[in-house]
Coordinates of C-alpha atoms in Angstrom, one line a residue:
M1 CA 0.0 0.0 0.0
K2 CA 0.9 3.5 0.0
Y3 CA 0.6 5.3 3.3
I4 CA -0.2 8.5 1.6
I5 CA -2.8 8.3 -1.2
A6 CA -3.7 10.5 -4.0
L7 CA -4.9 13.0 -1.4
V8 CA -1.7 14.8 -2.1
S9 CA -2.4 15.2 -5.9
L10 CA -6.0 16.1 -5.2
L11 CA -5.0 19.5 -4.0
L12 CA -5.1 21.6 -6.9
L13 CA -6.9 24.3 -5.2
P14 CA -8.8 27.3 -6.5
R15 CA -9.4 31.0 -5.8
P16 CA -11.9 32.6 -7.9
G17 CA -11.6 36.3 -7.7
F18 CA -8.3 37.9 -8.3
T19 CA -7.9 40.7 -10.9
Q20 CA -8.1 39.7 -14.5
L21 CA -4.6 39.5 -16.0
N22 CA -3.5 40.5 -19.4
F23 CA -2.4 37.1 -20.7
D24 CA -0.2 38.3 -23.5
A25 CA 3.0 36.2 -23.1
D26 CA 5.2 39.1 -24.2
L27 CA 4.4 40.9 -21.0
I28 CA 6.5 38.3 -19.0
S29 CA 9.8 39.7 -18.2
P30 CA 12.9 38.2 -19.8
Q31 CA 14.3 37.2 -16.4
L32 CA 11.2 35.0 -15.9
R33 CA 11.5 33.5 -19.4
N34 CA 15.2 32.7 -18.9
R35 CA 15.7 28.8 -18.5
A36 CA 11.9 28.4 -18.1
N37 CA 9.6 26.0 -19.9
A38 CA 6.7 27.6 -18.2
C39 CA 5.9 30.6 -16.0
I40 CA 3.3 30.6 -13.2
R41 CA 1.8 34.0 -13.7
N42 CA -0.5 34.0 -10.7
E43 CA -1.5 31.4 -8.2
A44 CA -3.7 32.0 -5.2
I45 CA -4.5 29.1 -2.9
T46 CA -6.9 29.5 0.0
V47 CA -7.6 26.9 2.6
D48 CA -10.7 27.7 4.8
M49 CA -11.0 25.5 7.8
I50 CA -14.7 26.3 8.5
A51 CA -15.0 23.3 11.0
D52 CA -13.1 20.1 11.6
D53 CA -15.3 18.3 9.1
H54 CA -15.6 21.1 6.6
V55 CA -12.4 22.5 4.9
T56 CA -12.6 24.3 1.6
Y57 CA -9.7 24.3 -0.8
L58 CA -9.7 27.1 -3.4
Q59 CA -7.1 27.6 -6.1
K60 CA -6.9 30.0 -9.1
K61 CA -3.8 29.4 -11.2
T62 CA -2.7 30.9 -14.5
I63 CA 0.4 29.4 -16.2
T64 CA 2.0 30.3 -19.5
V65 CA 3.7 27.5 -21.4
F66 CA 6.7 28.4 -23.6
N67 CA 7.5 25.1 -25.2
Q68 CA 6.7 21.4 -25.5
N69 CA 8.7 20.7 -22.5
G70 CA 6.4 22.8 -20.4
D71 CA 3.2 21.0 -21.4
D72 CA 3.1 18.8 -18.2
N73 CA 2.8 22.0 -16.2
A74 CA -0.4 22.8 -17.9
R75 CA -2.0 19.4 -17.1
I76 CA -4.6 19.5 -14.4
A77 CA -5.0 16.4 -12.2
I78 CA -7.4 16.5 -9.2
G79 CA -7.7 13.6 -6.9
Y80 CA -10.9 12.9 -5.0
D81 CA -12.5 10.3 -2.8
K82 CA -15.3 9.7 -0.3
N83 CA -13.9 12.5 1.9
N84 CA -13.3 15.0 -0.8
A85 CA -15.8 16.4 -3.1
I86 CA -14.9 18.5 -6.2
K87 CA -17.5 21.4 -6.2
S88 CA -16.5 23.2 -9.4
I89 CA -13.8 23.3 -12.0
K90 CA -13.7 26.0 -14.8
G91 CA -10.9 27.5 -16.8
E92 CA -9.9 29.2 -20.2
I93 CA -7.0 28.7 -22.6
Y94 CA -5.4 31.8 -24.3
N95 CA -3.1 32.0 -27.2
A96 CA 0.3 33.8 -27.3
G97 CA -1.3 37.2 -27.6
G98 CA -3.7 36.7 -24.6
I99 CA -6.7 36.1 -26.8
L100 CA -9.3 33.5 -25.5
I101 CA -9.4 30.4 -27.7
R102 CA -11.4 28.0 -25.5
K103 CA -13.2 27.5 -22.3
F104 CA -13.5 24.3 -20.3
N105 CA -15.4 22.9 -17.2
Q106 CA -15.6 19.7 -15.2
N107 CA -17.4 18.0 -18.1
D108 CA -14.2 18.3 -20.1
F109 CA -12.2 16.2 -17.7
S110 CA -11.4 12.5 -17.8
D111 CA -12.5 10.6 -14.8
M112 CA -10.6 7.5 -13.8
S113 CA -9.6 5.3 -10.9
A114 CA -6.5 6.6 -9.1
V115 CA -4.7 3.2 -9.3
D116 CA -1.0 3.7 -8.7
G117 CA 0.1 0.7 -10.6
F118 CA 0.1 -1.7 -7.7
S119 CA -3.1 -1.1 -5.8
L120 CA -5.8 -3.7 -6.2
F121 CA -8.5 -1.8 -4.4
T122 CA -8.6 2.0 -4.0
D123 CA -11.2 4.5 -3.0
S124 CA -9.4 7.3 -4.8
R125 CA -10.3 8.7 -8.2
L126 CA -8.8 11.2 -10.5
K127 CA -10.1 13.9 -12.9
L128 CA -7.6 14.8 -15.6
F129 CA -7.5 17.5 -18.2
T130 CA -4.7 17.9 -20.9
P131 CA -4.9 21.0 -23.0
S132 CA -4.7 20.0 -26.7
V133 CA -2.6 23.1 -27.8
N134 CA 0.4 22.8 -30.1
Q135 CA 1.3 26.5 -30.8
Y136 CA 3.5 28.1 -28.2
P137 CA 3.4 30.0 -26.1
Y138 CA -0.1 29.5 -24.7
T139 CA -1.8 30.3 -21.4
I140 CA -4.1 28.2 -19.2
S141 CA -6.1 29.8 -16.3
Y142 CA -8.4 27.7 -14.1
D143 CA -10.4 27.7 -10.9
V144 CA -10.9 24.6 -8.7
E145 CA -13.0 24.4 -5.5
I146 CA -12.9 21.3 -3.3
R147 CA -15.0 20.5 -0.2
N148 CA -13.0 18.3 2.2
K149 CA -14.8 16.5 5.0
Q150 CA -11.6 16.2 7.2
N151 CA -8.8 18.4 8.6
L152 CA -6.3 15.8 9.4
I153 CA -4.4 16.5 6.2
I154 CA -4.1 20.2 5.2
H155 CA -2.6 21.0 1.8
D156 CA 1.1 22.1 1.8
W157 CA 2.3 25.0 -0.1
M158 CA 5.4 24.5 -2.3
P159 CA 5.3 27.4 -4.9
T160 CA 8.7 26.7 -6.4
A161 CA 8.6 22.9 -6.5
Q162 CA 9.5 22.4 -10.2
H163 CA 12.7 23.1 -12.0
N164 CA 12.6 25.1 -15.3
V165 CA 9.4 26.9 -14.1
S166 CA 9.4 30.4 -13.0
V167 CA 6.9 32.1 -10.7
E168 CA 5.6 35.6 -11.2
K169 CA 3.4 35.6 -8.2
S170 CA 2.1 32.8 -5.8
S171 CA 0.2 33.0 -2.5
Y172 CA -1.2 30.8 0.1
T173 CA -3.9 31.9 2.6
F174 CA -4.9 29.8 5.6
I175 CA -8.3 30.8 7.3
S176 CA -9.5 29.4 10.7
K177 CA -11.4 30.4 13.8
P178 CA -9.4 32.6 16.1
A179 CA -9.5 29.9 18.8
D180 CA -8.3 27.1 16.6
Q181 CA -4.8 25.7 17.5
V182 CA -2.6 24.8 14.6
R183 CA 1.1 24.0 14.2
I184 CA 2.8 25.8 11.3
K185 CA 6.1 24.9 9.9
T186 CA 7.8 27.1 7.3
Q187 CA 11.0 26.4 5.4
N188 CA 13.1 28.9 3.4
Y189 CA 10.5 31.6 3.7
P190 CA 11.9 35.0 4.4
G191 CA 9.9 37.1 6.9
K192 CA 6.6 36.3 8.4
P193 CA 3.0 35.8 6.9
I194 CA 0.6 38.7 6.9
E195 CA -1.8 38.1 9.6
S196 CA -5.3 39.5 10.2
T197 CA -7.9 38.5 12.9
D198 CA -11.5 39.4 13.6
E199 CA -14.2 38.0 15.8
K200 CA -14.8 35.1 13.3
H201 CA -11.7 34.5 11.4
K202 CA -8.0 34.4 11.6
K203 CA -6.1 34.7 8.3
L204 CA -2.5 34.0 7.5
C205 CA -1.0 34.7 4.0
W206 CA 2.3 33.8 2.6
S207 CA 3.4 35.0 -0.8
I208 CA 6.4 35.1 -3.1
S209 CA 7.0 36.9 -6.4
N210 CA 9.5 36.9 -9.3
H211 CA 11.1 33.6 -8.6
F212 CA 13.4 32.7 -11.6
A213 CA 13.4 29.3 -13.2
T214 CA 16.2 26.9 -11.8
K215 CA 17.8 24.0 -13.6
S216 CA 18.2 20.7 -12.0
E217 CA 21.7 19.8 -10.6
P218 CA 22.9 16.3 -10.5
F219 CA 23.6 14.7 -7.1
S220 CA 21.5 17.3 -5.3
P221 CA 19.6 16.8 -2.0
D222 CA 15.9 16.2 -1.8
P223 CA 14.2 19.3 -3.0
E224 CA 11.9 19.3 0.0
N225 CA 14.9 20.0 2.1
Y226 CA 15.6 23.4 0.6
L227 CA 12.6 24.8 -1.4
T228 CA 10.1 27.2 0.0
K229 CA 7.4 25.2 1.9
V230 CA 4.5 25.9 4.4
Q231 CA 3.0 23.0 6.3
I232 CA 0.0 23.2 8.6
A233 CA -1.4 20.7 11.1
P234 CA -4.5 21.5 13.3
R235 CA -4.3 20.1 16.8
Q236 CA -7.9 19.0 16.9
F237 CA -8.9 16.9 13.8
Y238 CA -11.7 14.8 12.3
Y239 CA -11.0 12.1 9.9
Y240 CA -13.5 9.4 8.5
G241 CA -15.6 9.5 11.7
H242 CA -12.6 9.5 13.9
K243 CA -11.7 12.4 16.2
G244 CA -8.4 13.2 17.9
N245 CA -5.7 15.7 18.7
Y246 CA -2.0 15.7 18.6
N247 CA 0.9 18.2 19.0
N248 CA 3.8 15.8 18.3
W249 CA 4.8 12.3 17.2
Q250 CA 4.0 10.8 20.6
D251 CA 0.4 12.1 20.4
L252 CA -0.2 11.0 16.9
G253 CA 1.3 7.5 17.5
Q254 CA -1.0 7.1 20.4
W255 CA -4.1 8.0 18.3
I256 CA -3.0 5.7 15.5
Y257 CA -2.5 2.8 17.9
D258 CA -5.6 3.3 19.9
D259 CA -8.0 4.2 17.0
L260 CA -6.6 2.3 14.0
L261 CA -4.6 -0.6 15.1
K262 CA -5.4 -2.0 18.5
E263 CA -8.8 -3.5 17.6
G264 CA -7.5 -5.3 14.5
T265 CA -4.9 -7.5 16.2
V266 CA -7.0 -10.5 17.2
L267 CA -6.2 -13.8 15.6
P268 CA -8.3 -17.0 15.5
A269 CA -7.6 -19.3 18.5
A270 CA -6.5 -22.0 16.0
T271 CA -3.9 -19.7 14.6
V272 CA -2.6 -18.6 18.0
K273 CA -2.3 -22.3 18.9
M274 CA -0.4 -22.9 15.7
V275 CA 2.1 -20.2 16.5
K276 CA 2.7 -21.5 20.0
D277 CA 3.3 -24.9 18.6
L278 CA 5.6 -23.5 15.9
V279 CA 8.0 -21.9 18.4
K280 CA 7.8 -24.6 21.0
G281 CA 11.2 -25.7 22.1
E282 CA 12.9 -22.3 21.1
N283 CA 14.2 -20.3 24.0
N284 CA 15.5 -17.4 21.9
D285 CA 13.0 -14.8 20.8
K286 CA 14.9 -14.0 17.6
E287 CA 14.8 -17.7 16.6
K288 CA 11.1 -17.7 17.3
A289 CA 10.6 -14.7 15.2
R290 CA 12.6 -16.2 12.4
K291 CA 10.2 -19.1 12.2
I292 CA 7.1 -17.0 12.4
Y293 CA 8.6 -14.7 9.6
R294 CA 9.1 -17.9 7.5
F295 CA 5.5 -18.8 8.0
L296 CA 4.4 -15.2 7.0
Q297 CA 6.4 -15.4 3.8
E298 CA 5.0 -18.8 2.9
K299 CA 1.4 -18.1 3.7
T300 CA 0.8 -14.4 2.4
R301 CA 1.4 -12.3 -0.7
Y302 CA 1.4 -8.5 -1.1
I303 CA -1.6 -6.9 -2.6
S304 CA -2.0 -3.1 -2.2
V305 CA -5.4 -2.0 -0.8
Q306 CA -6.1 1.8 -0.6
I307 CA -9.5 1.6 1.0
G308 CA -10.9 2.1 4.6
I309 CA -9.9 5.1 6.8
G310 CA -8.3 7.0 4.0
G311 CA -6.0 4.0 3.3
F312 CA -4.5 4.4 6.8
Q313 CA -6.1 1.6 8.7
P314 CA -4.9 -2.0 8.1
V315 CA -7.2 -4.8 7.4
A316 CA -7.7 -6.9 10.5
A317 CA -5.3 -9.7 11.2
S318 CA -8.0 -12.2 11.2
E319 CA -8.9 -11.3 7.6
V320 CA -5.3 -11.6 6.4
D321 CA -5.1 -15.0 8.2
R322 CA -8.2 -16.0 6.3
L323 CA -7.4 -14.5 2.8
G324 CA -3.7 -15.0 2.7
Y325 CA -2.9 -11.5 1.3
G326 CA -2.8 -7.9 2.2
D327 CA -1.0 -4.5 1.8
C328 CA 1.9 -3.4 3.8
K329 CA -0.2 -2.2 6.6
A330 CA -2.1 -5.3 6.8
L331 CA 0.8 -7.7 6.6
V332 CA 2.8 -5.8 9.3
N333 CA -0.3 -5.8 11.4
Y334 CA -0.7 -9.6 10.9
M335 CA 3.0 -10.3 11.6
Q336 CA 2.8 -8.1 14.7
S337 CA -0.2 -10.2 15.8
L338 CA 1.6 -13.5 15.2
L339 CA 4.6 -12.3 17.3
K340 CA 2.2 -11.2 20.0
A341 CA 0.9 -14.8 20.2
A342 CA 4.5 -15.9 20.9
D343 CA 4.8 -13.1 23.5
I344 CA 7.3 -11.1 21.4
E345 CA 7.0 -7.3 21.4
S346 CA 7.1 -5.4 18.0
Y347 CA 6.3 -1.9 16.7
Y348 CA 4.3 -0.9 13.7
C349 CA 6.5 1.7 11.9
V350 CA 5.7 4.3 9.2
V351 CA 8.6 5.0 6.8
Q352 CA 9.2 7.1 3.6
A353 CA 10.3 4.2 1.5
G354 CA 12.3 4.5 -1.7
S355 CA 15.9 4.1 -2.9
V356 CA 16.5 7.8 -2.0
K357 CA 16.8 8.1 1.8
K358 CA 14.1 10.3 3.3
S359 CA 13.3 10.6 7.0
V360 CA 10.2 11.9 8.8
D361 CA 10.8 15.4 10.2
P362 CA 11.6 14.9 14.0
D363 CA 10.3 18.5 14.7
Y364 CA 7.0 18.4 12.8
A365 CA 4.6 15.6 13.3
S366 CA 1.9 15.0 10.5
M367 CA 0.0 12.3 8.9
T368 CA 1.3 13.1 5.4
Q369 CA 4.9 11.6 6.0
G370 CA 5.5 8.2 5.0
N371 CA 4.4 5.8 2.3
H372 CA 5.1 2.3 3.6
I373 CA 5.0 0.2 6.9
I374 CA 7.7 -2.0 8.3
L375 CA 8.1 -3.9 11.5
C376 CA 10.6 -3.4 14.4
M377 CA 11.3 -5.9 17.1
P378 CA 13.1 -4.2 20.0
L379 CA 14.8 -7.3 21.1
K380 CA 17.2 -6.8 24.0
G381 CA 20.5 -5.7 22.6
D382 CA 19.5 -6.9 19.1
T383 CA 16.8 -4.7 17.6
T384 CA 15.6 -6.4 14.4
W385 CA 13.7 -4.9 11.5
L386 CA 11.4 -6.8 9.1
E387 CA 10.0 -6.1 5.6
C388 CA 6.8 -7.9 5.6
T389 CA 5.7 -7.5 1.9
N390 CA 8.6 -9.3 0.3
Q391 CA 8.3 -13.2 0.2
K392 CA 12.0 -13.4 -0.8
I393 CA 13.9 -11.0 1.4
P394 CA 15.9 -12.5 4.2
F395 CA 14.9 -12.2 7.7
G396 CA 16.2 -9.2 9.5
F397 CA 17.3 -7.4 6.4
L398 CA 16.2 -4.0 5.2
S399 CA 17.2 -3.3 1.6
D400 CA 18.1 0.1 0.2
F401 CA 14.2 0.6 0.1
T402 CA 14.1 1.5 3.8
D403 CA 17.6 1.7 5.2
D404 CA 19.2 4.6 7.1
R405 CA 16.2 6.9 7.8
T406 CA 14.2 8.2 10.7
V407 CA 10.8 6.3 11.0
F408 CA 7.7 6.7 13.2
A409 CA 6.8 3.9 15.5
C410 CA 3.2 3.5 16.9
T411 CA 3.3 1.8 20.2
P412 CA 0.9 1.3 23.2
T413 CA 2.5 4.2 25.0
G414 CA 2.5 6.6 22.0
G415 CA 4.6 7.4 19.0
K416 CA 8.4 7.3 19.0
L417 CA 11.0 8.0 16.4
M418 CA 13.5 5.4 15.5
H419 CA 16.3 5.0 12.9
T420 CA 16.6 2.1 10.6
P421 CA 20.2 0.4 10.2
K422 CA 22.4 1.9 7.6
L423 CA 23.8 0.0 4.7
T424 CA 27.3 1.3 4.8
T425 CA 29.9 1.8 2.0
Q426 CA 32.0 -1.1 3.5
R427 CA 29.0 -3.3 3.4
N428 CA 27.6 -2.4 0.0
L429 CA 29.9 -4.7 -1.9
Q430 CA 30.2 -6.0 -5.4
I431 CA 33.2 -8.3 -5.7
R432 CA 33.8 -9.7 -9.1
K433 CA 36.4 -12.2 -10.4
A434 CA 36.5 -13.3 -14.1
M435 CA 38.6 -15.7 -16.1
L436 CA 38.7 -14.8 -19.8
T437 CA 40.5 -16.3 -22.8
V438 CA 41.4 -14.1 -25.7
N439 CA 41.4 -15.9 -28.9
P440 CA 43.8 -15.1 -31.8
D441 CA 40.9 -13.6 -33.7
G442 CA 40.0 -11.3 -30.9
D443 CA 36.9 -13.2 -29.6
V444 CA 36.7 -13.7 -25.9
T445 CA 35.4 -16.6 -23.9
G446 CA 35.1 -16.8 -20.1
K447 CA 33.4 -17.3 -16.8
M448 CA 32.7 -14.8 -14.1
N449 CA 31.7 -14.9 -10.4
T450 CA 30.1 -11.8 -8.9
I451 CA 29.1 -11.5 -5.2
F452 CA 26.6 -8.8 -4.3
S453 CA 25.9 -7.8 -0.7
G454 CA 24.5 -4.9 1.5
G455 CA 22.9 -2.2 -0.6
Q456 CA 24.0 -4.2 -3.7
Y457 CA 22.3 -7.3 -2.8
D458 CA 19.2 -6.3 -4.9
N459 CA 21.3 -5.7 -8.1
R460 CA 20.2 -9.1 -9.4
E461 CA 17.3 -10.0 -7.2
S462 CA 14.7 -9.2 -9.8
I463 CA 16.3 -11.5 -12.2
T464 CA 16.8 -14.6 -10.2
D465 CA 13.2 -16.0 -10.5
K466 CA 12.9 -15.4 -14.2
P467 CA 12.9 -18.1 -16.8
L468 CA 16.4 -19.0 -18.0
S469 CA 16.0 -17.4 -21.4
E470 CA 14.6 -14.2 -19.8
Q471 CA 17.7 -14.1 -17.5
Y472 CA 20.1 -14.4 -20.5
K473 CA 18.2 -11.5 -22.1
L474 CA 18.3 -9.3 -18.9
L475 CA 22.0 -10.0 -18.2
R476 CA 22.9 -9.0 -21.9
A477 CA 21.2 -5.7 -21.2
V478 CA 22.9 -5.3 -17.8
Y479 CA 26.4 -5.8 -19.2
N480 CA 25.6 -3.9 -22.4
I481 CA 28.6 -5.2 -24.3
D482 CA 28.4 -5.5 -28.1
N483 CA 28.2 -9.1 -29.3
I484 CA 28.0 -10.6 -25.8
N485 CA 26.3 -14.0 -25.6
I486 CA 25.3 -15.4 -22.3
E487 CA 25.8 -19.2 -22.4
G488 CA 25.1 -20.1 -18.8
V489 CA 24.0 -18.5 -15.5
L490 CA 23.5 -19.7 -12.0
F491 CA 22.3 -17.7 -8.9
T492 CA 22.8 -18.7 -5.3
E493 CA 21.8 -16.8 -2.2
K494 CA 22.8 -16.7 1.5
K495 CA 19.8 -15.4 3.1
E496 CA 21.2 -14.0 6.4
S497 CA 20.8 -10.6 8.0
N498 CA 23.7 -9.6 6.0
P499 CA 22.8 -11.5 2.8
Q500 CA 24.8 -12.4 -0.2
L501 CA 23.7 -13.1 -3.9
T502 CA 26.2 -14.8 -6.1
E503 CA 26.1 -14.8 -9.9
D504 CA 28.0 -17.3 -11.9
V505 CA 28.0 -16.5 -15.6
Q506 CA 29.6 -18.3 -18.7
F507 CA 29.8 -16.1 -21.8
S508 CA 31.4 -15.4 -25.1
I509 CA 32.0 -12.0 -26.7
R510 CA 32.7 -11.9 -30.5
S511 CA 35.3 -9.4 -31.6
Y512 CA 35.9 -8.0 -28.1
A513 CA 39.5 -7.4 -28.9
P514 CA 39.4 -6.1 -32.5
L515 CA 42.4 -6.5 -34.8
N516 CA 43.7 -3.7 -37.1
G517 CA 46.7 -4.6 -39.1
R518 CA 49.3 -6.0 -36.7
K519 CA 47.7 -4.6 -33.6
M520 CA 45.0 -6.0 -31.2
Y521 CA 43.1 -3.5 -29.0
L522 CA 42.1 -4.9 -25.6
Q523 CA 39.9 -2.9 -23.2
L524 CA 40.8 -4.1 -19.8
N525 CA 37.6 -3.2 -17.9
A526 CA 35.0 -5.3 -19.6
F527 CA 32.0 -5.2 -17.2
N528 CA 32.1 -2.2 -14.9
V529 CA 32.8 1.2 -16.5
Q530 CA 31.9 4.2 -14.3
P531 CA 29.5 6.5 -16.1
T532 CA 30.5 10.1 -16.5
V533 CA 28.8 13.0 -14.5
Q534 CA 28.0 16.4 -15.9
E535 CA 30.3 19.3 -15.3
L536 CA 28.7 22.4 -14.1
R537 CA 29.7 26.0 -13.6
N538 CA 28.1 28.1 -10.8
R539 CA 26.9 25.1 -8.8
T540 CA 24.4 26.4 -6.3
L541 CA 23.2 23.2 -4.3
P542 CA 25.2 20.9 -2.0
V543 CA 26.5 17.7 -3.4
Y544 CA 24.6 14.8 -2.1
I545 CA 25.7 11.3 -2.6
N546 CA 22.8 9.1 -1.4
R547 CA 24.6 5.8 -0.8
G548 CA 28.1 4.7 -0.8
F549 CA 29.5 1.5 -2.1
T550 CA 32.7 -0.6 -2.7
D551 CA 33.3 -2.4 -6.2
E552 CA 36.3 -4.7 -6.7
D553 CA 37.0 -6.3 -10.1
T554 CA 39.8 -8.8 -10.7
L555 CA 39.9 -9.9 -14.4
E556 CA 42.5 -12.5 -15.6
F557 CA 43.1 -12.5 -19.4
N558 CA 44.7 -15.5 -20.9
L559 CA 46.4 -14.0 -24.0
P560 CA 46.8 -15.8 -27.4
D561 CA 50.1 -17.2 -28.6
N562 CA 50.1 -14.8 -31.6
L563 CA 51.0 -11.8 -29.5
K564 CA 54.6 -10.5 -29.2
P565 CA 55.8 -11.2 -25.7
E566 CA 56.7 -7.5 -25.2
L567 CA 54.1 -5.6 -23.4
V568 CA 54.2 -2.0 -22.2
L569 CA 52.2 -2.3 -18.9
V570 CA 50.1 0.4 -17.4
E571 CA 51.2 2.5 -14.5
D572 CA 49.2 2.0 -11.4
K573 CA 46.6 4.6 -10.7
H574 CA 45.5 5.7 -7.3
F575 CA 43.0 8.6 -6.7
N576 CA 42.0 9.3 -3.0
N577 CA 39.9 12.2 -1.9
P578 CA 36.8 12.9 0.4
F579 CA 34.4 11.5 -2.1
G580 CA 36.1 8.1 -2.5
E581 CA 39.1 6.1 -3.6
Y582 CA 40.1 4.5 -7.0
L583 CA 42.8 2.0 -7.5
L584 CA 43.8 0.3 -10.8
K585 CA 46.7 -2.2 -11.1
V586 CA 47.8 -4.3 -14.2
S587 CA 50.3 -7.1 -14.1
K588 CA 51.6 -9.7 -16.5
E589 CA 53.1 -13.2 -15.9
G590 CA 53.8 -15.2 -18.9
S591 CA 50.7 -15.2 -21.0
K592 CA 48.4 -14.3 -18.1
L593 CA 47.5 -10.6 -17.7
T594 CA 45.7 -9.5 -14.5
Y595 CA 43.6 -6.5 -14.2
F596 CA 42.4 -5.2 -10.7
R597 CA 40.2 -2.4 -10.2
K598 CA 38.7 -1.0 -6.9
L599 CA 36.2 1.9 -6.6
V600 CA 35.0 3.1 -3.3
L601 CA 32.3 6.0 -3.3
H602 CA 31.4 7.6 0.1
D603 CA 27.9 8.8 0.9
G604 CA 27.5 12.3 2.4
T605 CA 26.6 15.9 1.8
F606 CA 29.4 18.1 0.5
P607 CA 29.5 22.0 -0.1
A608 CA 28.4 23.2 -3.6
E609 CA 31.9 24.5 -4.4
K610 CA 33.3 20.9 -4.1
Y611 CA 31.2 19.7 -7.1
A612 CA 34.1 20.4 -9.5
D613 CA 36.3 18.1 -7.5
F614 CA 33.6 15.5 -7.4
S615 CA 32.9 15.7 -11.2
K616 CA 36.6 15.5 -11.8
F617 CA 37.1 12.4 -9.6
I618 CA 34.2 10.6 -11.2
N619 CA 35.2 11.5 -14.8
D620 CA 38.9 10.6 -14.1
V621 CA 37.6 7.2 -13.0
H622 CA 35.6 6.9 -16.2
M623 CA 38.7 7.7 -18.2
A624 CA 40.8 5.1 -16.4
D625 CA 38.0 2.6 -16.8
R626 CA 38.1 3.1 -20.6
L627 CA 41.8 2.1 -20.7
K628 CA 42.8 0.1 -23.7
L629 CA 46.0 -1.9 -24.4
V630 CA 47.5 -1.9 -27.9
L631 CA 49.1 -5.3 -28.3
S632 CA 51.4 -6.2 -31.1
L633 CA 50.9 -9.4 -33.1
K634 CA 53.7 -11.6 -34.3

């Protein structure tokens, strides 16, 4: 499941009633056109919290699209569900000179299920409108009004969230009763909001103007860490018939546990007895949990279900026990209930999953953080984490999908923040050894053994259960070498808390070492050339390396007899800096040539001015990886 549903996309929010603009594209200043595919001319968002169960979202937005790359910014996507009703949509499209060419309303929108590609059941739907304009520039202006029956989730404001889009003006107004208590977090917003209060209303208004378009920069931090952003969370809330209040993560975790989790943990008596019988004779809680986890993986499968309390409440453990499937919420809740039957404590944990590490904000609790659920067992001196949606993942291993980030645990005594284990540079290994025979005509045959572990364990995991012919096809794509032919492959795994996956491959490569006259050209690094990175002037953002790794390649070439014995060997190369280390060695003994390569890349955040050093390091590695020997034929 996804912990946060299409509620986020639903918030395209309207404000009828600001002054009519002149939509002539020539009126946009050159500074706002520079680097921009589109320009937000004016955007006014108003969130009116009339009551806990009545929140109105209004948005009026006008955006000019300069070229085809900006078309996505003119697309309107509005999510809705049982808790959110679209009251009205209307808009107009203007040509380059600001002349009206079309009007549209809600009837012109496509209506579809907001299935995210992996959800079997979902309450959420989507209205979508794509302007069919092919002459640039053009302008689209629209108003949207949404009535929301809850206030647990209030729309964030991120006016500069997109690269290559400039902003002429954007504003966000939040209206509530003077006595309403809300928590507000602002980021990268200079000054304070404009505030006005009377007997019935309190208004806060944030605004920006003349924000120039920015270009994306490689190896940058998560944009949510540095862009302008306003977040609001009311203390008192109403959601799908549930009421509550919270000021912090502890309060929110207590509500989730008491209202959404506690009642769904009861298992049938027969299942409880089965668990007790399963772990009978085991004195160690971790070994008991290992057996229960194996039972979970064999009995259940993952199916995303986005229904219920806005997709937040798991299906009862008894239902998962009966059906044999569930989403991440349901499977974690089921595993937690199985562990409880064996008297093992565990925590239901909300995490922002994905290959890019993203933590919940320790200083700002909200229901909009997190998209996945995992389980934590706080065993004495041996805290163990479990991914409950994967039937193949080893017990106690979190892959790079959820490692090294702060998560939110819901416990009987309230919410608490915890941190998942980090897959370190030293553990994220790819160790490769290959034996290659170079034939006199330049063809190569060989076999290769590669061990993947840590954050690289998953490098081949998606291939291992494919049919053999499909494995051959996928490996040809992975290695991407002209004329390579995979002739045999075997995968083996050690499914431990620090697992390993081993790939043994047999292959041939036609014309790998091409001949030209009396010369043979041999590229020593056959399988692991580091890609280049873009060189940038005037870097503005810090350099962020999400995850470190260590690669070692040892390739032994048996050279053909038709080569002259003289060989000019390559000097060893060794680069070492704060970003990592690179080592290259080439040696020859008789007809055997040995190539050794090691690349270590460190994770971390580095100052923007260090990007030139970083790009030089990576590009120097690339150049060294492309090394070719020119061998003389007899």
